[in-house]
Short mmCIF file of C-alpha atoms in Angstrom, two decimals:
data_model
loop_
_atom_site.label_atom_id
_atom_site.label_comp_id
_atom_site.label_asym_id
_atom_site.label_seq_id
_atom_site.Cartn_x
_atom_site.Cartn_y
_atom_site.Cartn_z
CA UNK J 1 -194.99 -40.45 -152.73
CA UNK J 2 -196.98 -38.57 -154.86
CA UNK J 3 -196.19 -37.64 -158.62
CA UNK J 4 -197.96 -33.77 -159.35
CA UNK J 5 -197.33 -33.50 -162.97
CA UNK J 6 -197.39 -29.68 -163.92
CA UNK J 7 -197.38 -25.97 -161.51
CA UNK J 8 -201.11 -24.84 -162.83
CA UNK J 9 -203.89 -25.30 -160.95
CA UNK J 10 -203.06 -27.85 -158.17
CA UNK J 11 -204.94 -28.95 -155.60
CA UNK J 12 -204.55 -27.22 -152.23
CA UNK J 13 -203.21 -30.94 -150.63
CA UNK J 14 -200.36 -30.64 -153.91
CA UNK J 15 -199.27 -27.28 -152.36
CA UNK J 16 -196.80 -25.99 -149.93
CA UNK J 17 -194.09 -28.08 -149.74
CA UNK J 18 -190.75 -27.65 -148.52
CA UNK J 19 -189.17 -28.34 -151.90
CA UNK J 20 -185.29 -29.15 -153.68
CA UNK J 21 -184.93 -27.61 -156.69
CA UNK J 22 -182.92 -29.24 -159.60
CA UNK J 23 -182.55 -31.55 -162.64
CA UNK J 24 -181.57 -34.96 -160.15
CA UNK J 25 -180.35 -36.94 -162.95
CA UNK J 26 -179.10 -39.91 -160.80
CA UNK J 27 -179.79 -38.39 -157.50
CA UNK J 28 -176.51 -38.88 -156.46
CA UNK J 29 -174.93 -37.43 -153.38
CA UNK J 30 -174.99 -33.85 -153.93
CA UNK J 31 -178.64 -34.16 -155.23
CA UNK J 32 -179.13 -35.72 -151.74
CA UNK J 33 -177.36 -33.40 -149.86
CA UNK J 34 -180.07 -30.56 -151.68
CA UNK J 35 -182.93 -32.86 -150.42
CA UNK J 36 -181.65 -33.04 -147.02
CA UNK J 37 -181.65 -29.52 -146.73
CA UNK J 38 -184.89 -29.35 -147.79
CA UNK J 39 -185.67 -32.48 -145.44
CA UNK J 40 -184.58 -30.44 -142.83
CA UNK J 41 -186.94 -27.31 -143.27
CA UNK J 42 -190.04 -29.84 -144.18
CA UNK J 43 -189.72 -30.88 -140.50
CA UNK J 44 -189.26 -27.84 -139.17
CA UNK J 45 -192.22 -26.49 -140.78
CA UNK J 46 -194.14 -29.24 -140.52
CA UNK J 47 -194.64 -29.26 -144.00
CA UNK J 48 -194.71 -31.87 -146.81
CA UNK J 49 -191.01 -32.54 -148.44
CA UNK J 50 -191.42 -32.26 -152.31
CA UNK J 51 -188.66 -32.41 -155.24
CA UNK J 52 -188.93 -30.69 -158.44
CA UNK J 53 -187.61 -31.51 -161.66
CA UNK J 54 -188.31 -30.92 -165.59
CA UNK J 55 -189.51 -33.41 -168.46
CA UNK J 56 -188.05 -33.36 -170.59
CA UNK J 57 -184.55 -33.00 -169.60
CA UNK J 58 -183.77 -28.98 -170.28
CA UNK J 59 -180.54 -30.57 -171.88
CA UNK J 60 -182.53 -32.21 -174.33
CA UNK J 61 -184.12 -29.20 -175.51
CA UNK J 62 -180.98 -27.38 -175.73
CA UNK J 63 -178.61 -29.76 -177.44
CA UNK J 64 -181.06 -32.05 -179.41
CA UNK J 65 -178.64 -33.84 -181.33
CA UNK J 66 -176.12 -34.16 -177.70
CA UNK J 67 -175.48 -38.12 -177.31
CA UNK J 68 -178.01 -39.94 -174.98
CA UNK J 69 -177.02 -38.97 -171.36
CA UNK J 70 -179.31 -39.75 -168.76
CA UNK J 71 -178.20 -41.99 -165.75
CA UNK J 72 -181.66 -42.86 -164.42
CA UNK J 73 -184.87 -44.04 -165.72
CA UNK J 74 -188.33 -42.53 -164.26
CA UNK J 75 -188.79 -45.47 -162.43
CA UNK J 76 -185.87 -45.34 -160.85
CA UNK J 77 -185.43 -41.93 -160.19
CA UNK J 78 -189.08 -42.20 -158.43
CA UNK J 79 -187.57 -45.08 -156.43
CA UNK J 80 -184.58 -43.14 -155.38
CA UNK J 81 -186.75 -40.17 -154.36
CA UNK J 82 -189.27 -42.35 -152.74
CA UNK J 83 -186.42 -44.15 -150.47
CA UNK J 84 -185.14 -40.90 -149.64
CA UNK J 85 -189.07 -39.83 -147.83
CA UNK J 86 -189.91 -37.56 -150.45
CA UNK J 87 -193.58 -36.66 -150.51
CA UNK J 88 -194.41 -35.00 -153.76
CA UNK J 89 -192.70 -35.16 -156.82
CA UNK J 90 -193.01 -32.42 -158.99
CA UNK J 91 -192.56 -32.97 -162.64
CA UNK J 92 -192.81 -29.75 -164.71
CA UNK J 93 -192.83 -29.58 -168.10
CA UNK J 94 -189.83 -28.11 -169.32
CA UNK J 95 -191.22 -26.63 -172.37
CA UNK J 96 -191.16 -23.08 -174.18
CA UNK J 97 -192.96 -21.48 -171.88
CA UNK J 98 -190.82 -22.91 -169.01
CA UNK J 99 -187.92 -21.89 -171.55
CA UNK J 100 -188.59 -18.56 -171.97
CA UNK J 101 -189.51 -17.52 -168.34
CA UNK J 102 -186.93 -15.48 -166.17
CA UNK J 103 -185.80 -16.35 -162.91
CA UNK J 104 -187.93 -13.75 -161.54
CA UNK J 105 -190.98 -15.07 -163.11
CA UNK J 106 -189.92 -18.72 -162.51
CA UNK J 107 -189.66 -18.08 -158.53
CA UNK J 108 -193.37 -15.75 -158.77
CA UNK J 109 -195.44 -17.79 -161.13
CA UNK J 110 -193.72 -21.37 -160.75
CA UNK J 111 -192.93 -21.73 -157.12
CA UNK J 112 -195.12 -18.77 -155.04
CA UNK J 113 -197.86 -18.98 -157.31
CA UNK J 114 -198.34 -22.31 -158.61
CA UNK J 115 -196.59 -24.62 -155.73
CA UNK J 116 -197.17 -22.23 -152.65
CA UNK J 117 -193.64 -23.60 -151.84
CA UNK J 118 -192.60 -22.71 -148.02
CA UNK J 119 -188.89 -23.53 -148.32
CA UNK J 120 -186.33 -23.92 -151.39
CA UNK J 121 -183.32 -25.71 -151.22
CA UNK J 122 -180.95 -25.67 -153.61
CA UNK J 123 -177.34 -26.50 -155.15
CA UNK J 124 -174.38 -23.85 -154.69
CA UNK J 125 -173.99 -24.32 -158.26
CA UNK J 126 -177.81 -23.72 -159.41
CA UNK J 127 -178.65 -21.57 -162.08
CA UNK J 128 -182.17 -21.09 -163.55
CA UNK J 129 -184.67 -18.99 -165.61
CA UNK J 130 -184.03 -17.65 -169.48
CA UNK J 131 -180.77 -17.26 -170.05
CA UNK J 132 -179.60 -19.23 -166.59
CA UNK J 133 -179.50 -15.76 -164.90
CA UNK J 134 -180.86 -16.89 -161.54
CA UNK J 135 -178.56 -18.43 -158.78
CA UNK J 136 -178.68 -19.50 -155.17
CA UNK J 137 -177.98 -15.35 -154.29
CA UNK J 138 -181.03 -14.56 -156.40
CA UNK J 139 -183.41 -16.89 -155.07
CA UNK J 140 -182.87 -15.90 -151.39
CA UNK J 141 -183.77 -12.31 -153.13
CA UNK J 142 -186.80 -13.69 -154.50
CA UNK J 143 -187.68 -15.58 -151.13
CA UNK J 144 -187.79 -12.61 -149.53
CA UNK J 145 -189.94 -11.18 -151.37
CA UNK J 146 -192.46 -13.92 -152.14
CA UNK J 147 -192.61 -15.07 -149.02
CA UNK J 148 -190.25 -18.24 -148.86
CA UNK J 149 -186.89 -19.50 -146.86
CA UNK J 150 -184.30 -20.57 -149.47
CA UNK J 151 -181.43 -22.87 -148.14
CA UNK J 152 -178.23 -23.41 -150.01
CA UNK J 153 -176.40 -26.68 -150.08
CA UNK J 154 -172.71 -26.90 -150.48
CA UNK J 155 -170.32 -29.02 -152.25
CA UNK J 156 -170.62 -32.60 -150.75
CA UNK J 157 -167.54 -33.89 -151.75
CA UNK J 158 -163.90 -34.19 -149.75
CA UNK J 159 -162.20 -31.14 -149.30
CA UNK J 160 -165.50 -28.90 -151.00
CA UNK J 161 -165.13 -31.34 -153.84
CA UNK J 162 -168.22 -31.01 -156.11
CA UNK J 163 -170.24 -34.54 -157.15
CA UNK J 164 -171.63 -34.30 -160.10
CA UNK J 165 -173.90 -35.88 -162.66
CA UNK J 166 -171.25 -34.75 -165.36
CA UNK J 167 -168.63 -36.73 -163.33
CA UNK J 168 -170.15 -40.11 -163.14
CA UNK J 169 -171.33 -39.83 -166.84
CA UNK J 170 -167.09 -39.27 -167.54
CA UNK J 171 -166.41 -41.65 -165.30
CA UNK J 172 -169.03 -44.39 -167.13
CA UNK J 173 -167.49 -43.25 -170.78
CA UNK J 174 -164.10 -44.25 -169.17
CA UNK J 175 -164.53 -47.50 -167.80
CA UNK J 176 -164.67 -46.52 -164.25
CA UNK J 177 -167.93 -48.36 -162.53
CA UNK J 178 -166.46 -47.62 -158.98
CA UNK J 179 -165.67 -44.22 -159.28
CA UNK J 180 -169.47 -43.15 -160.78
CA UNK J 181 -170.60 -45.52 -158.19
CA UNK J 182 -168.70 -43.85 -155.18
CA UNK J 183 -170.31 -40.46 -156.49
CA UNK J 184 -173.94 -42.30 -156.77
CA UNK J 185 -173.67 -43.49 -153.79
CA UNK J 186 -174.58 -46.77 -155.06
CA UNK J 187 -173.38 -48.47 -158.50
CA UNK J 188 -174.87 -47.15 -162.12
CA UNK J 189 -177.43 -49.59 -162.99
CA UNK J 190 -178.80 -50.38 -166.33
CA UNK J 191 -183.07 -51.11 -166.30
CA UNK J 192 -184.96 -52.64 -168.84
CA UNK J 193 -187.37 -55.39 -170.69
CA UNK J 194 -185.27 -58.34 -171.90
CA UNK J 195 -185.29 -58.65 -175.67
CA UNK J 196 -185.76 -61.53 -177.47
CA UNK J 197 -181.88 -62.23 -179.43
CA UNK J 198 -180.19 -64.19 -181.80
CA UNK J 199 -180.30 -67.22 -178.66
CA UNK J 200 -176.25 -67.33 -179.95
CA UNK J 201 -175.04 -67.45 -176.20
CA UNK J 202 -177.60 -70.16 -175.20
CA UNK J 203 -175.98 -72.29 -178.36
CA UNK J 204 -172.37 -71.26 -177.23
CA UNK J 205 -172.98 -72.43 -173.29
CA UNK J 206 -173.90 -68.92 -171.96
CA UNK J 207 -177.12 -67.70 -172.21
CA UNK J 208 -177.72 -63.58 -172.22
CA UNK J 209 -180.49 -61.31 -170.86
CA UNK J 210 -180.34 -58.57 -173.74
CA UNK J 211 -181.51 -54.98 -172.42
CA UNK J 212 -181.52 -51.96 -175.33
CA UNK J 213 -180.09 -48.94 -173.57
CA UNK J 214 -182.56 -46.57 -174.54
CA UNK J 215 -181.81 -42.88 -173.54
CA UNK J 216 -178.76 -43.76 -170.81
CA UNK J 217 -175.80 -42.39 -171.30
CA UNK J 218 -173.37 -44.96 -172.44
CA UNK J 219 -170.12 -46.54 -171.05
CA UNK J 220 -167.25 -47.60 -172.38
CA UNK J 221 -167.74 -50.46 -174.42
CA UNK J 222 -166.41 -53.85 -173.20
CA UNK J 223 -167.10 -56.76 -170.30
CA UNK J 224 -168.17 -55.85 -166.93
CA UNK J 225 -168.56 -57.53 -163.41
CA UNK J 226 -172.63 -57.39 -162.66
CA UNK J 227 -175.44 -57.96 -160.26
CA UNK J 228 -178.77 -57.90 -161.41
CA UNK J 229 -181.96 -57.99 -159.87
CA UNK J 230 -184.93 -59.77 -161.26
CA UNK J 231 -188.95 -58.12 -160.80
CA UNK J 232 -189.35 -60.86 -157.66
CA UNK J 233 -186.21 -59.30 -156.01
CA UNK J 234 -183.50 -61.71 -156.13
CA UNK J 235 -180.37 -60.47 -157.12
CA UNK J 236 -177.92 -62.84 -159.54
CA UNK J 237 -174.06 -62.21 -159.94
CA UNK J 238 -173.33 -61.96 -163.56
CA UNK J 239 -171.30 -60.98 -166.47
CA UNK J 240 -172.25 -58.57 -169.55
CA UNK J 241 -170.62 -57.63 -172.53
CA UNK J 242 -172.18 -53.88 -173.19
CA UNK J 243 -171.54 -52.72 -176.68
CA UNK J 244 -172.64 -53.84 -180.23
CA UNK J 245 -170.85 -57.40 -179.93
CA UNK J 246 -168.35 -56.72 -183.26
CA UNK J 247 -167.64 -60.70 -183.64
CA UNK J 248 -170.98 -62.12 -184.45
CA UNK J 249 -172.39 -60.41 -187.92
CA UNK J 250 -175.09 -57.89 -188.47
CA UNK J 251 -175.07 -54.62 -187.08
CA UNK J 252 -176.98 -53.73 -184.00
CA UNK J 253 -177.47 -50.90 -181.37
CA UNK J 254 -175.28 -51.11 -178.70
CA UNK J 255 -176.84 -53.24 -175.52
CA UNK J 256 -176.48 -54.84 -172.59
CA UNK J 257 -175.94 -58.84 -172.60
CA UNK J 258 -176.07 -60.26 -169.61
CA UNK J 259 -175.39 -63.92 -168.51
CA UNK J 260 -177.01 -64.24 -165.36
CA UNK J 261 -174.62 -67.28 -163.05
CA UNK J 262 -176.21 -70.57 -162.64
CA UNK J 263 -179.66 -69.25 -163.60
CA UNK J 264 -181.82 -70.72 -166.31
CA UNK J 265 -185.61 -69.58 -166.11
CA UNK J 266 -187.63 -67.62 -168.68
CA UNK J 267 -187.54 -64.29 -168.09
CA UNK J 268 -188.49 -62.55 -171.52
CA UNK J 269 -190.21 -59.29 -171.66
CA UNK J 270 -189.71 -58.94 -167.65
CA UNK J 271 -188.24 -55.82 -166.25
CA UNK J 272 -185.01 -56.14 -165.08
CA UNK J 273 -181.81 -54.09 -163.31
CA UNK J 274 -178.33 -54.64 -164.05
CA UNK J 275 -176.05 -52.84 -161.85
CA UNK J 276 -172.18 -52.69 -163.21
CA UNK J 277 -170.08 -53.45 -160.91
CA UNK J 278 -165.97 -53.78 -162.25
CA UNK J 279 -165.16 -52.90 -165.63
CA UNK J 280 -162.77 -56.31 -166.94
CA UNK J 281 -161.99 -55.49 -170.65
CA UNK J 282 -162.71 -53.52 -173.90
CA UNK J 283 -164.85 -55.14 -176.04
CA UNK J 284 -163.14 -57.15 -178.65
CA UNK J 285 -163.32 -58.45 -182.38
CA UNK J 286 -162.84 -62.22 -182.26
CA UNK J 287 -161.54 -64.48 -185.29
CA UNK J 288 -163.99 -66.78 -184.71
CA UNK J 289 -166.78 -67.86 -182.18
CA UNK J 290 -164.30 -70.52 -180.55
CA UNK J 291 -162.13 -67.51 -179.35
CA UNK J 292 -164.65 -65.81 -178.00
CA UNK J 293 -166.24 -68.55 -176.02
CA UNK J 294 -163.25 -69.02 -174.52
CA UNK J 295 -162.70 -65.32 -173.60
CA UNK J 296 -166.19 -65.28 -172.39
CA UNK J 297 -165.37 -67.86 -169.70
CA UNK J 298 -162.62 -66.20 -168.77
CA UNK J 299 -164.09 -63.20 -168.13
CA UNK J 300 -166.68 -65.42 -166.17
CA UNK J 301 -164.28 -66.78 -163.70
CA UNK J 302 -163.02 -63.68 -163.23
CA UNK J 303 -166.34 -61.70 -162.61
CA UNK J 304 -167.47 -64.81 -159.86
CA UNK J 305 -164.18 -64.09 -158.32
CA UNK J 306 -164.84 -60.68 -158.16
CA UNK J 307 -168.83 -60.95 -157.01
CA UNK J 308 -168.69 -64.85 -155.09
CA UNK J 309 -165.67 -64.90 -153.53
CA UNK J 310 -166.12 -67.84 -151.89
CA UNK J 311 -167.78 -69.98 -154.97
#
């Protein structure tokens, strides 16, 4: 898969492209049903499959000061796209030109123009251009006239239910794991370089893998079931508390500490990806470190329970 950064000037071999058209903030299963589509008319025509999205997130720009809310990092959104045959990904810089063009000019200059695109899937629910006055009716308009197919996908969910990136961020505030998972189609994972900590859990009998959260949204504070996978691949059961860890003093951002099961290697500053997989309990104030440590192993024996059934 190729990354074109950009609509201006591309090479002819970054060009014509059966494209999806959104934001794919998790790529979850409506995002996927969007790609299909445009799967679908990339074989047809023979033509490359290509994705397009905006950096920053058009959120960001529009509610600067809105809490941090993204479900993916690059990396893993080019993963996801990757594993799902995309060709070319298209990142376009969502910035005041981009802000300030209409849909009219977004579907001549951006797509026809500067991508040559030859198909155009989108959402039911899409809306784009200044003032969000295009939708899926307008873009067949525009198709028409510029010379490209536009397919609309609809709702993916039971009954015409809609899946949404809004949903599994509620569902993540809420302690619900399974439910943003089942809308994911595969659990909400957390990726990041392990920080160097206070080493507190390796004195206390559990030593922690300690990711910030950067720019994810974040859940509900409190313990949760995990499975993380290191940069060589394996994958170790696990439990975290994500939060800001109220019993120990000192403030700090909230984070991710992990205690990887019966695992004890070295793996500072390496990139790893911590999938949650049961939310256990709220995050808790504890009268002293003895309480916790206790609490902590209980919440151990249940999360192996949960993950190794048969430990």
């Amino acid at each position: 898969m190729r990354i074109v950064e950009g609509w201006k000037g591309l090479a002819e071999a970054n060009k014509g492209a059966s494209v999806a058209l959104g934001n794919f903030d998790g790529v979850h299963r409506g995002h996927q049903r969007v790609i299909a589509a445009a799967a679908r008319a990339a074989q047809a025509t023979k033509a490359p499959l290509g994705v397009i999205s905006f950096e920053p997130h058009p959120r960001r720009i529009f509610q600067p000061d809105a809490p941090a809310f993204r479900l993916m990092n690059a990396d893993q959104q080019t993963r996801a796209l990757a594993d799902l045959g995309v060709d070319l990904f298209y990142v376009l810089p969502f910035d005041a030109e981009m802000a300030n063009l209409t849909d009219r000019e977004f579907a001549e200059l951006v797509l026809h123009q500067g991508l040559g695109v030859r198909h155009v899937a989108v959402g039911f629910d899409i809306s784009f251009g200044k003032g969000r006055t295009g939708s899926p009716v307008t873009m067949t308009t525009y198709g028409a006239e510029f010379g490209f197919s536009v397919s609309v996908a609809e709702a993916a969910g039971e009954g015409g239910a809609k899946f949404s990136s809004t949903a599994v961020r509620e569902a993540l505030r809420n302690g619900r794991p399974e439910t943003a998972a089942a809308v994911l189609g595969r659990p909400f994972a957390i990726q990041g370089m392990v920080e160097h900590g206070r080493q507190l859990g390796r004195q206390l009998g559990f030593p922690t893998a300690n990711v910030d959260l950067a720019d994810y949204v974040v859940p509900r504070f409190g313990v949760y079931a995990t499975r993380t996978r290191l940069p060589d691949g394996r994958e170790i059961a696990g439990v975290a508390n994500l939060g800001v860890n109220p019993t120990v003093t000192g403030t700090i951002a909230p984070r991710l500490e992990v205690w990887l099961f019966d695992f004890d290697e070295d793996i500072y500053d390496q990139v790893i990806e911590t999938d949650l997989i049961a939310f256990l309990r709220d995050e808790e104030k504890f009268v002293n470190l003895e309480v916790m440590t206790e609490q902590v192993m209980a919440d151990a024996r249940r999360a192996r329970a949960l993950l190794l059934p048969d430990f």
